[in-house]
Amino acid sequence: MVADGASECSECRRALAETARNAVCPSCRSCFCASCGYLHFEFDTSGMRMRCRVTREVVQRPPMPV
């Protein structure tokens, strides 16, 4: 049971900031749910490609700054 989803949302926002900072799905133009911060992307095993959970479109992850 999820009351307000606060803990999940903070985790999603943290994950978004750390791993998908500049990635946006070209179809739905979204990285995360605006209301809860839930990540729309799921990562492949290499962590370099993401699939949007909304449109199922594959998005290449941008290189991380060194």
PDB file of N, CA and C in Angstrom, residues 11-22 31 39:
ATOM      1  N   GLU A  11      13.183   8.807  -4.237  1.00  0.00           N
ATOM      2  CA  GLU A  11      14.139   7.881  -4.837  1.00  0.00           C
ATOM      3  C   GLU A  11      14.163   8.030  -6.353  1.00  0.00           C
ATOM      4  N   CYS A  12      12.997   8.173  -6.953  1.00  0.00           N
ATOM      5  CA  CYS A  12      12.934   8.338  -8.402  1.00  0.00           C
ATOM      6  C   CYS A  12      13.622   9.624  -8.828  1.00  0.00           C
ATOM      7  N   ARG A  13      13.378  10.691  -8.107  1.00  0.00           N
ATOM      8  CA  ARG A  13      14.014  11.958  -8.462  1.00  0.00           C
ATOM      9  C   ARG A  13      15.523  11.871  -8.322  1.00  0.00           C
ATOM     10  N   ARG A  14      15.984  11.187  -7.280  1.00  0.00           N
ATOM     11  CA  ARG A  14      17.425  11.017  -7.090  1.00  0.00           C
ATOM     12  C   ARG A  14      18.011  10.184  -8.229  1.00  0.00           C
ATOM     13  N   ALA A  15      17.326   9.108  -8.585  1.00  0.00           N
ATOM     14  CA  ALA A  15      17.799   8.261  -9.677  1.00  0.00           C
ATOM     15  C   ALA A  15      17.815   9.032 -10.993  1.00  0.00           C
ATOM     16  N   LEU A  16      16.799   9.833 -11.216  1.00  0.00           N
ATOM     17  CA  LEU A  16      16.744  10.633 -12.437  1.00  0.00           C
ATOM     18  C   LEU A  16      17.922  11.584 -12.496  1.00  0.00           C
ATOM     19  N   ALA A  17      18.205  12.252 -11.394  1.00  0.00           N
ATOM     20  CA  ALA A  17      19.303  13.216 -11.359  1.00  0.00           C
ATOM     21  C   ALA A  17      20.646  12.534 -11.591  1.00  0.00           C
ATOM     22  N   GLU A  18      20.784  11.309 -11.107  1.00  0.00           N
ATOM     23  CA  GLU A  18      22.073  10.633 -11.193  1.00  0.00           C
ATOM     24  C   GLU A  18      22.291   9.896 -12.504  1.00  0.00           C
ATOM     25  N   THR A  19      21.232   9.365 -13.119  1.00  0.00           N
ATOM     26  CA  THR A  19      21.439   8.450 -14.236  1.00  0.00           C
ATOM     27  C   THR A  19      20.806   8.876 -15.546  1.00  0.00           C
ATOM     28  N   ALA A  20      19.820   9.721 -15.510  1.00  0.00           N
ATOM     29  CA  ALA A  20      19.102  10.040 -16.750  1.00  0.00           C
ATOM     30  C   ALA A  20      18.931  11.541 -16.912  1.00  0.00           C
ATOM     31  N   ARG A  21      19.928  12.274 -16.456  1.00  0.00           N
ATOM     32  CA  ARG A  21      19.807  13.726 -16.326  1.00  0.00           C
ATOM     33  C   ARG A  21      19.308  14.406 -17.600  1.00  0.00           C
ATOM     34  N   ASN A  22      19.881  14.034 -18.753  1.00  0.00           N
ATOM     35  CA  ASN A  22      19.539  14.755 -19.980  1.00  0.00           C
ATOM     36  C   ASN A  22      18.736  13.929 -20.971  1.00  0.00           C
ATOM     37  N   CYS A  31      10.885  12.546 -19.012  1.00  0.00           N
ATOM     38  CA  CYS A  31      11.784  11.634 -18.305  1.00  0.00           C
ATOM     39  C   CYS A  31      11.097  11.030 -17.099  1.00  0.00           C
ATOM     40  N   LEU A  39      10.127   7.422 -12.546  1.00  0.00           N
ATOM     41  CA  LEU A  39      10.893   7.321 -13.781  1.00  0.00           C
ATOM     42  C   LEU A  39      10.111   6.572 -14.850  1.00  0.00           C
TER      43      LEU A  39
END
